[in-house]
Tab-separated table of C-alpha atoms and ligand atoms in Angstrom:
chain	number	residue	atom	x	y	z
C	272	MET	CA	2.027	48.165	26.829
C	273	THR	CA	-0.244	45.921	28.855
C	274	ALA	CA	-3.757	47.164	29.500
C	275	GLN	CA	-5.248	47.525	32.946
C	276	LEU	CA	-7.959	45.002	33.603
C	277	ILE	CA	-11.411	46.444	34.277
C	278	ASP	CA	-12.754	44.143	36.964
C	279	GLY	CA	-16.515	44.156	36.372
C	280	LYS	CA	-17.002	41.375	38.895
C	281	ALA	CA	-15.534	43.456	41.730
C	282	PHE	CA	-17.374	46.615	40.632
C	283	ALA	CA	-20.662	44.685	40.426
C	284	GLU	CA	-20.110	43.272	43.906
C	285	GLY	CA	-19.590	46.789	45.267
C	286	LEU	CA	-22.767	48.001	43.552
C	287	ARG	CA	-24.748	45.048	44.908
C	288	ASN	CA	-23.507	45.836	48.414
C	289	ARG	CA	-24.550	49.476	48.092
C	290	VAL	CA	-27.968	48.405	46.761
C	291	SER	CA	-28.346	46.020	49.675
C	292	VAL	CA	-27.656	48.755	52.277
C	293	LEU	CA	-30.146	51.125	50.597
C	294	ALA	CA	-32.690	48.297	50.268
C	295	ALA	CA	-32.518	47.710	54.034
C	296	GLN	CA	-33.067	51.450	54.580
C	297	PHE	CA	-36.007	51.288	52.152
C	298	GLU	CA	-37.621	48.542	54.205
C	299	GLN	CA	-37.314	50.645	57.368
C	300	LYS	CA	-38.857	53.686	55.696
C	301	ALA	CA	-41.567	51.970	53.635
C	302	GLY	CA	-42.462	49.150	56.029
C	303	ARG	CA	-42.000	46.612	53.234
C	304	LYS	CA	-39.224	45.252	51.091
C	305	ALA	CA	-38.586	46.495	47.566
C	306	GLY	CA	-39.986	43.799	45.250
C	307	LEU	CA	-38.824	42.464	41.890
C	308	ALA	CA	-41.045	40.095	39.894
C	309	VAL	CA	-39.529	37.894	37.208
C	310	VAL	CA	-41.761	36.165	34.675
C	311	LEU	CA	-40.530	33.093	32.829
C	312	VAL	CA	-42.523	31.474	30.037
C	313	GLY	CA	-41.469	27.994	28.922
C	314	GLU	CA	-38.630	25.650	29.789
C	315	ASP	CA	-35.593	27.167	28.030
C	316	PRO	CA	-32.662	25.902	30.169
C	317	ALA	CA	-30.528	29.066	29.812
C	318	SER	CA	-33.504	31.251	30.764
C	319	GLN	CA	-34.200	29.039	33.795
C	320	VAL	CA	-30.602	29.537	34.966
C	321	TYR	CA	-30.844	33.347	34.502
C	322	VAL	CA	-34.155	33.525	36.364
C	323	ARG	CA	-32.808	31.440	39.246
C	324	SER	CA	-29.705	33.591	39.593
C	325	LYS	CA	-31.750	36.807	39.404
C	326	GLY	CA	-34.005	35.482	42.184
C	327	LYS	CA	-31.032	34.608	44.413
C	328	ALA	CA	-29.359	37.971	43.768
C	329	THR	CA	-32.601	39.815	44.585
C	330	ILE	CA	-32.926	38.073	47.953
C	331	ALA	CA	-29.217	38.627	48.707
C	332	ALA	CA	-29.783	42.356	48.018
C	333	HIS	CA	-32.417	42.508	50.764
C	334	MET	CA	-35.341	42.678	48.357
C	335	ALA	CA	-38.376	40.455	47.816
C	336	SER	CA	-38.285	38.177	44.776
C	337	PHE	CA	-41.495	37.024	43.089
C	338	GLU	CA	-41.062	34.313	40.458
C	339	HIS	CA	-43.885	33.523	38.057
C	340	LYS	CA	-43.508	30.557	35.747
C	341	LEU	CA	-45.911	29.886	32.903
C	342	PRO	CA	-45.834	26.831	30.623
C	343	ASP	CA	-44.741	27.351	27.008
C	344	THR	CA	-48.349	26.683	26.032
C	345	ALA	CA	-49.428	29.875	27.865
C	346	THR	CA	-51.561	32.172	25.729
C	347	GLU	CA	-50.844	35.842	25.177
C	348	GLU	CA	-54.025	36.604	27.120
C	349	GLU	CA	-52.758	34.682	30.168
C	350	LEU	CA	-49.363	36.394	30.072
C	351	LEU	CA	-50.846	39.876	29.638
C	352	ALA	CA	-53.299	39.185	32.498
C	353	LEU	CA	-50.380	38.228	34.772
C	354	ILE	CA	-48.470	41.398	33.839
C	355	ASP	CA	-51.605	43.442	34.490
C	356	ARG	CA	-51.877	41.903	37.999
C	357	LEU	CA	-48.203	42.657	38.688
C	358	ASN	CA	-48.647	46.243	37.421
C	359	ARG	CA	-51.362	46.742	40.051
C	360	ASP	CA	-49.602	44.878	42.901
C	361	PRO	CA	-48.148	47.442	45.343
C	362	ALA	CA	-45.585	44.886	46.620
C	363	VAL	CA	-44.039	44.694	43.139
C	364	ASP	CA	-41.748	47.581	42.172
C	365	GLY	CA	-40.061	46.065	39.148
C	366	ILE	CA	-41.244	43.572	36.514
C	367	LEU	CA	-38.920	41.674	34.237
C	368	VAL	CA	-40.156	39.291	31.557
C	369	GLN	CA	-37.345	36.906	30.663
C	370	LEU	CA	-36.602	36.990	26.927
C	371	PRO	CA	-36.728	35.368	24.456
C	372	LEU	CA	-40.394	34.415	24.645
C	373	PRO	CA	-41.817	31.380	22.827
C	374	ALA	CA	-42.458	32.247	19.171
C	375	HIS	CA	-46.265	32.486	19.476
C	376	LEU	CA	-46.000	35.429	21.905
C	377	ASP	CA	-45.505	38.982	20.624
C	378	GLU	CA	-42.501	40.360	22.548
C	379	GLN	CA	-43.218	44.025	21.779
C	380	LYS	CA	-46.845	43.706	22.882
C	381	VAL	CA	-45.781	41.981	26.106
C	382	ILE	CA	-43.123	44.597	26.920
C	383	SER	CA	-45.491	47.466	26.199
C	384	THR	CA	-47.983	45.992	28.697
C	385	ILE	CA	-45.489	46.411	31.562
C	386	SER	CA	-46.056	49.686	33.415
C	387	PRO	CA	-43.196	52.041	32.372
C	388	ASP	CA	-42.672	52.809	36.079
C	389	LYS	CA	-42.005	49.104	36.766
C	390	ASP	CA	-40.045	48.447	33.564
C	391	VAL	CA	-36.679	47.883	35.263
C	392	ASP	CA	-35.200	46.398	32.059
C	393	GLY	CA	-35.799	49.740	30.328
C	394	PHE	CA	-37.204	48.039	27.217
C	395	HIS	CA	-40.614	49.792	27.180
C	396	ILE	CA	-40.956	52.256	24.341
C	397	ILE	CA	-41.693	55.043	26.881
C	398	ASN	CA	-38.376	54.408	28.616
C	399	ALA	CA	-36.571	54.182	25.266
C	400	GLY	CA	-38.146	57.566	24.427
C	401	ARG	CA	-37.168	59.046	27.780
C	402	LEU	CA	-33.560	57.972	27.198
C	403	ALA	CA	-33.629	59.417	23.672
C	404	VAL	CA	-34.714	62.855	24.911
C	405	GLY	CA	-32.642	62.785	28.102
C	406	GLN	CA	-35.504	62.421	30.607
C	407	GLU	CA	-35.314	60.330	33.751
C	408	GLY	CA	-36.538	56.781	33.199
C	409	PHE	CA	-35.165	53.257	33.233
C	410	VAL	CA	-32.093	52.522	31.127
C	411	PRO	CA	-31.332	48.958	29.903
C	412	CYS	CA	-29.069	47.233	32.421
C	413	THR	CA	-26.147	46.133	30.226
C	414	PRO	CA	-25.357	49.513	28.606
C	415	LEU	CA	-25.860	51.329	31.927
C	416	GLY	CA	-23.405	48.861	33.493
C	417	CYS	CA	-20.895	49.600	30.707
C	418	LEU	CA	-21.266	53.343	31.330
C	419	MET	CA	-20.646	52.852	35.054
C	420	LEU	CA	-17.403	50.974	34.304
C	421	LEU	CA	-16.300	53.709	31.883
C	422	LYS	CA	-17.030	56.552	34.305
C	423	ASP	CA	-15.311	54.702	37.114
C	424	ARG	CA	-12.203	54.424	34.945
C	425	LEU	CA	-12.229	57.788	33.141
C	426	GLY	CA	-14.333	60.153	35.236
C	427	ASP	CA	-15.378	62.778	32.670
C	428	LEU	CA	-16.007	61.348	29.191
C	429	ALA	CA	-16.669	64.711	27.477
C	430	GLY	CA	-15.036	65.145	24.085
C	431	LEU	CA	-13.821	61.557	23.763
C	432	ASP	CA	-14.354	59.649	20.525
C	433	ALA	CA	-16.499	56.576	21.185
C	434	VAL	CA	-17.336	53.776	18.764
C	435	VAL	CA	-20.178	51.403	19.597
C	436	ILE	CA	-20.166	48.283	17.438
C	437	GLY	CA	-23.727	46.940	17.260
C	438	ARG	CA	-27.070	48.756	17.079
C	439	SER	CA	-29.468	46.474	18.953
C	440	ASN	CA	-32.273	47.985	21.011
C	441	ILE	CA	-30.996	46.396	24.218
C	442	VAL	CA	-27.276	47.212	23.978
C	443	GLY	CA	-25.928	49.194	20.998
C	444	LYS	CA	-28.552	51.940	20.627
C	445	PRO	CA	-28.982	52.794	24.332
C	446	MET	CA	-25.180	52.638	24.772
C	447	ALA	CA	-24.750	55.209	21.993
C	448	GLN	CA	-27.377	57.451	23.598
C	449	LEU	CA	-25.744	57.246	27.026
C	450	LEU	CA	-22.352	58.148	25.554
C	451	THR	CA	-23.913	61.048	23.630
C	452	GLN	CA	-25.374	62.331	26.915
C	453	GLU	CA	-21.863	62.166	28.365
C	454	SER	CA	-20.736	64.475	25.528
C	455	CYS	CA	-18.706	61.872	23.660
C	456	THR	CA	-18.484	62.044	19.880
C	457	VAL	CA	-20.260	58.803	19.078
C	458	THR	CA	-20.101	56.556	16.022
C	459	VAL	CA	-22.446	53.576	15.803
C	460	ALA	CA	-20.943	50.820	13.659
C	461	HIS	CA	-22.864	47.753	12.492
C	462	SER	CA	-22.923	44.913	10.000
C	463	ARG	CA	-23.072	47.302	7.022
C	464	THR	CA	-20.283	49.629	8.205
C	465	LYS	CA	-17.523	50.175	5.627
C	466	ASP	CA	-13.956	49.807	6.901
C	467	LEU	CA	-14.837	48.802	10.466
C	468	PRO	CA	-11.142	48.520	11.479
C	469	GLY	CA	-10.561	52.119	10.319
C	470	VAL	CA	-13.622	53.352	12.237
C	471	VAL	CA	-12.570	51.553	15.440
C	472	ARG	CA	-8.999	52.908	15.145
C	473	ARG	CA	-10.285	56.465	15.728
C	474	ALA	CA	-11.879	55.591	19.062
C	475	ASP	CA	-10.782	56.495	22.578
C	476	ILE	CA	-13.627	54.246	23.784
C	477	VAL	CA	-14.668	51.028	22.013
C	478	VAL	CA	-17.818	49.186	23.062
C	479	ALA	CA	-18.225	45.886	21.209
C	480	ALA	CA	-21.748	44.384	21.274
C	481	VAL	CA	-21.890	42.161	18.213
C	482	GLY	CA	-22.044	38.487	19.175
C	483	ARG	CA	-19.088	37.395	17.001
C	484	PRO	CA	-16.229	35.669	18.801
C	485	GLU	CA	-12.990	37.702	18.913
C	486	MET	CA	-13.961	39.765	15.868
C	487	VAL	CA	-12.270	42.994	17.015
C	488	LYS	CA	-8.529	42.602	16.439
C	489	ALA	CA	-5.622	44.166	18.291
C	490	ASP	CA	-4.528	46.230	15.280
C	491	TRP	CA	-7.980	47.886	15.123
C	492	ILE	CA	-7.429	49.456	18.522
C	493	LYS	CA	-5.849	52.852	19.097
C	494	PRO	CA	-3.030	52.538	21.643
C	495	GLY	CA	-4.360	53.457	25.087
C	496	ALA	CA	-8.066	53.153	24.161
C	497	ILE	CA	-10.582	51.803	26.682
C	498	VAL	CA	-12.231	48.615	25.423
C	499	ILE	CA	-15.565	47.384	26.782
C	500	ASP	CA	-16.412	43.912	25.499
C	501	VAL	CA	-20.114	43.085	25.826
C	502	GLY	CA	-19.999	39.933	23.697
C	503	ILE	CA	-20.642	36.536	25.244
C	504	ASN	CA	-19.780	33.765	22.800
C	505	ARG	CA	-19.364	30.070	23.514
C	506	VAL	CA	-16.593	28.459	21.455
C	507	PRO	CA	-14.942	25.008	21.492
C	508	GLY	CA	-12.462	24.712	24.366
C	509	ALA	CA	-8.967	23.242	24.440
C	510	GLU	CA	-10.299	19.906	25.703
C	511	GLU	CA	-12.469	17.759	23.458
C	512	GLY	CA	-16.182	18.277	24.155
C	513	LYS	CA	-15.577	21.322	26.411
C	514	THR	CA	-16.498	24.910	25.603
C	515	ARG	CA	-15.258	28.271	26.849
C	516	LEU	CA	-16.590	31.814	26.778
C	517	VAL	CA	-14.977	34.549	24.710
C	518	GLY	CA	-15.995	38.109	23.959
C	519	ASP	CA	-16.268	40.027	20.701
C	520	VAL	CA	-12.689	41.283	21.137
C	521	ASP	CA	-9.471	39.316	20.660
C	522	PHE	CA	-8.566	39.793	24.317
C	523	ALA	CA	-5.037	38.345	24.170
C	524	GLY	CA	-4.023	40.726	21.383
C	525	ALA	CA	-6.061	43.762	22.463
C	526	LYS	CA	-4.714	43.822	26.018
C	527	GLU	CA	-1.250	44.573	24.591
C	528	VAL	CA	-2.550	47.735	22.897
C	529	ALA	CA	-5.504	49.070	24.920
C	530	GLY	CA	-5.185	51.284	27.994
C	531	ALA	CA	-7.827	49.265	29.829
C	532	ILE	CA	-10.080	46.377	28.858
C	533	THR	CA	-12.892	44.247	30.289
C	534	PRO	CA	-12.290	40.490	30.301
C	535	VAL	CA	-14.874	37.860	29.304
C	536	PRO	CA	-16.044	36.410	31.607
C	537	GLY	CA	-15.788	38.773	34.586
C	538	GLY	CA	-16.199	42.105	32.795
C	539	VAL	CA	-19.567	43.411	31.624
C	540	GLY	CA	-21.469	40.178	32.382
C	541	PRO	CA	-21.689	40.568	36.196
C	542	MET	CA	-22.776	44.201	35.819
C	543	THR	CA	-26.113	43.323	34.214
C	544	ILE	CA	-27.718	41.723	37.283
C	545	ALA	CA	-26.185	44.323	39.609
C	546	VAL	CA	-27.736	47.135	37.541
C	547	LEU	CA	-31.054	45.273	37.423
C	548	LEU	CA	-31.110	45.272	41.240
C	549	ARG	CA	-30.149	48.944	41.223
C	550	ASN	CA	-33.012	49.752	38.825
C	551	ALA	CA	-35.474	47.761	40.959
C	552	LEU	CA	-34.427	49.680	44.061
C	553	VAL	CA	-34.741	53.017	42.236
C	554	ALA	CA	-38.249	51.928	41.144
C	555	ALA	CA	-39.154	51.127	44.757
C	556	TYR	CA	-38.025	54.532	46.065
C	557	ARG	CA	-39.888	56.272	43.226
C	558	ASN	CA	-43.053	54.205	43.724
C	559	GLU	CA	-43.134	55.145	47.420
C	560	GLY	CA	-42.242	58.779	46.680
C	561	LEU	CA	-39.143	58.478	48.881
C	562	PRO	CA	-35.973	60.471	48.125
C	563	LEU	CA	-32.912	58.497	47.079
C	564	ALA	CA	-29.437	59.990	46.850
C	565	MET	CA	-28.599	58.801	43.318
C	566	GLY	CA	-24.906	59.474	43.901
C	567	ALA	CA	-24.910	56.427	46.177
C	568	LEU	CA	-25.706	54.220	43.191
Q	290	NAD	P1	-27.871	41.513	18.385
Q	290	NAD	O1	-27.665	40.272	17.596
Q	290	NAD	O2	-29.246	41.993	18.679
Q	290	NAD	O3	-27.103	42.723	17.667
Q	290	NAD	C1	-25.828	42.547	17.124
Q	290	NAD	C2	-25.409	43.811	16.387
Q	290	NAD	O4	-24.119	43.581	15.829
Q	290	NAD	C3	-26.319	44.213	15.247
Q	290	NAD	O5	-26.708	45.550	15.412
Q	290	NAD	C4	-25.467	44.052	13.976
Q	290	NAD	O6	-25.653	45.110	13.050
Q	290	NAD	C5	-24.059	44.082	14.524
Q	290	NAD	N1	-23.192	43.238	13.719
Q	290	NAD	C6	-23.379	41.957	13.344
Q	290	NAD	N2	-22.349	41.519	12.585
Q	290	NAD	C7	-21.478	42.548	12.513
Q	290	NAD	C8	-20.234	42.711	11.879
Q	290	NAD	N3	-19.668	41.737	11.169
Q	290	NAD	N4	-19.619	43.890	11.986
Q	290	NAD	C9	-20.177	44.910	12.699
Q	290	NAD	N5	-21.352	44.790	13.343
Q	290	NAD	C10	-22.004	43.637	13.236
Q	290	NAD	O7	-27.031	41.302	19.726
Q	290	NAD	P2	-27.122	42.005	21.175
Q	290	NAD	O8	-28.331	41.528	21.873
Q	290	NAD	O9	-26.866	43.462	21.051
Q	290	NAD	O10	-25.858	41.308	21.870
Q	290	NAD	C11	-24.541	41.468	21.383
Q	290	NAD	C12	-23.599	40.587	22.179
Q	290	NAD	O11	-23.628	41.005	23.539
Q	290	NAD	C13	-23.959	39.090	22.210
Q	290	NAD	O12	-22.764	38.340	22.261
Q	290	NAD	C14	-24.711	38.930	23.512
Q	290	NAD	O13	-24.612	37.625	24.037
Q	290	NAD	C15	-23.981	39.915	24.389
Q	290	NAD	N6	-24.789	40.439	25.498
Q	290	NAD	C16	-24.252	40.387	26.736
Q	290	NAD	C17	-24.943	40.859	27.817
Q	290	NAD	C18	-24.302	40.819	29.173
Q	290	NAD	O14	-23.123	40.871	29.296
Q	290	NAD	N7	-25.026	40.748	30.229
Q	290	NAD	C19	-26.225	41.400	27.654
Q	290	NAD	C20	-26.748	41.487	26.369
Q	290	NAD	C21	-26.009	41.000	25.281
């Protein structure tokens, strides 16, 4: 059997188009564009690339992008003062602080300074709490993107056995909570799990968010299972000095067993920015007290 490919790139493009249409309608109703502010501290090259692409995507989605760059010598006081200004700025609906921060800055303190109503990354403890108890809030972009791909493929997830490998605050834990809300029977596996292959073999849905190249093998996967590979790992390429990206799942083997699978790249990766834009637009509608038909997103 050869698995169907879950094309996250195409799904993300569709979502971005829908966001863009609703963002144009927002501008007409509110008399301003929805605004997303991104804060970058320091010169980390990968972070600079992410921030640039987030800015471009925001503008392409008919929203206003505000970029704030601080040197890596910035003090906690300076960063918190900037966040405080953005919290009070009515043109800013969403605030994202690019992580990781330089070591002298306390990430938790910085995140908890962002207004929960502008926390479009969903990392604030209030939003984590809202997700835990099933209240409306902001959900971290990557797991919400994974859920969208799963629901698009399967429709109703109720009663399915789901295994999430990884228990990080930004992917594994919120993913498990989202799947629980969808009435899946959820197992969270991690570095201390005994017999990981045996645990994964029970699953109708496998979400791998580990950060270990091609760790999940084909013979761990139940025939017909849906496999969502969150991992992004850079490994040596075929040509000397070149690298390539692989996921946490042995794609070549797993696609012969799974019912459907996300590739890396082109699977979960493109969903993250698309969901960020979606969250920023939702924040804008909420901040202006305007109704938004959530089904559209
Ligand atoms: P993390 O390092 O915070 O967490 C990794 C988790 O994997 C931990 O909970 C750990 O217990 C578990 N783990 C480690 N070794 C294991 C093993 N041998 N067996 C079972 N579990 C094990 O990582 P993260 O931030 O959750 O990211 C995970 C992966 O997803 C990374 O490759 C990251 O690059 C990728 N990622 C992708 C996106 C995206 O697509 N946009 C977003 C976030 C993270």
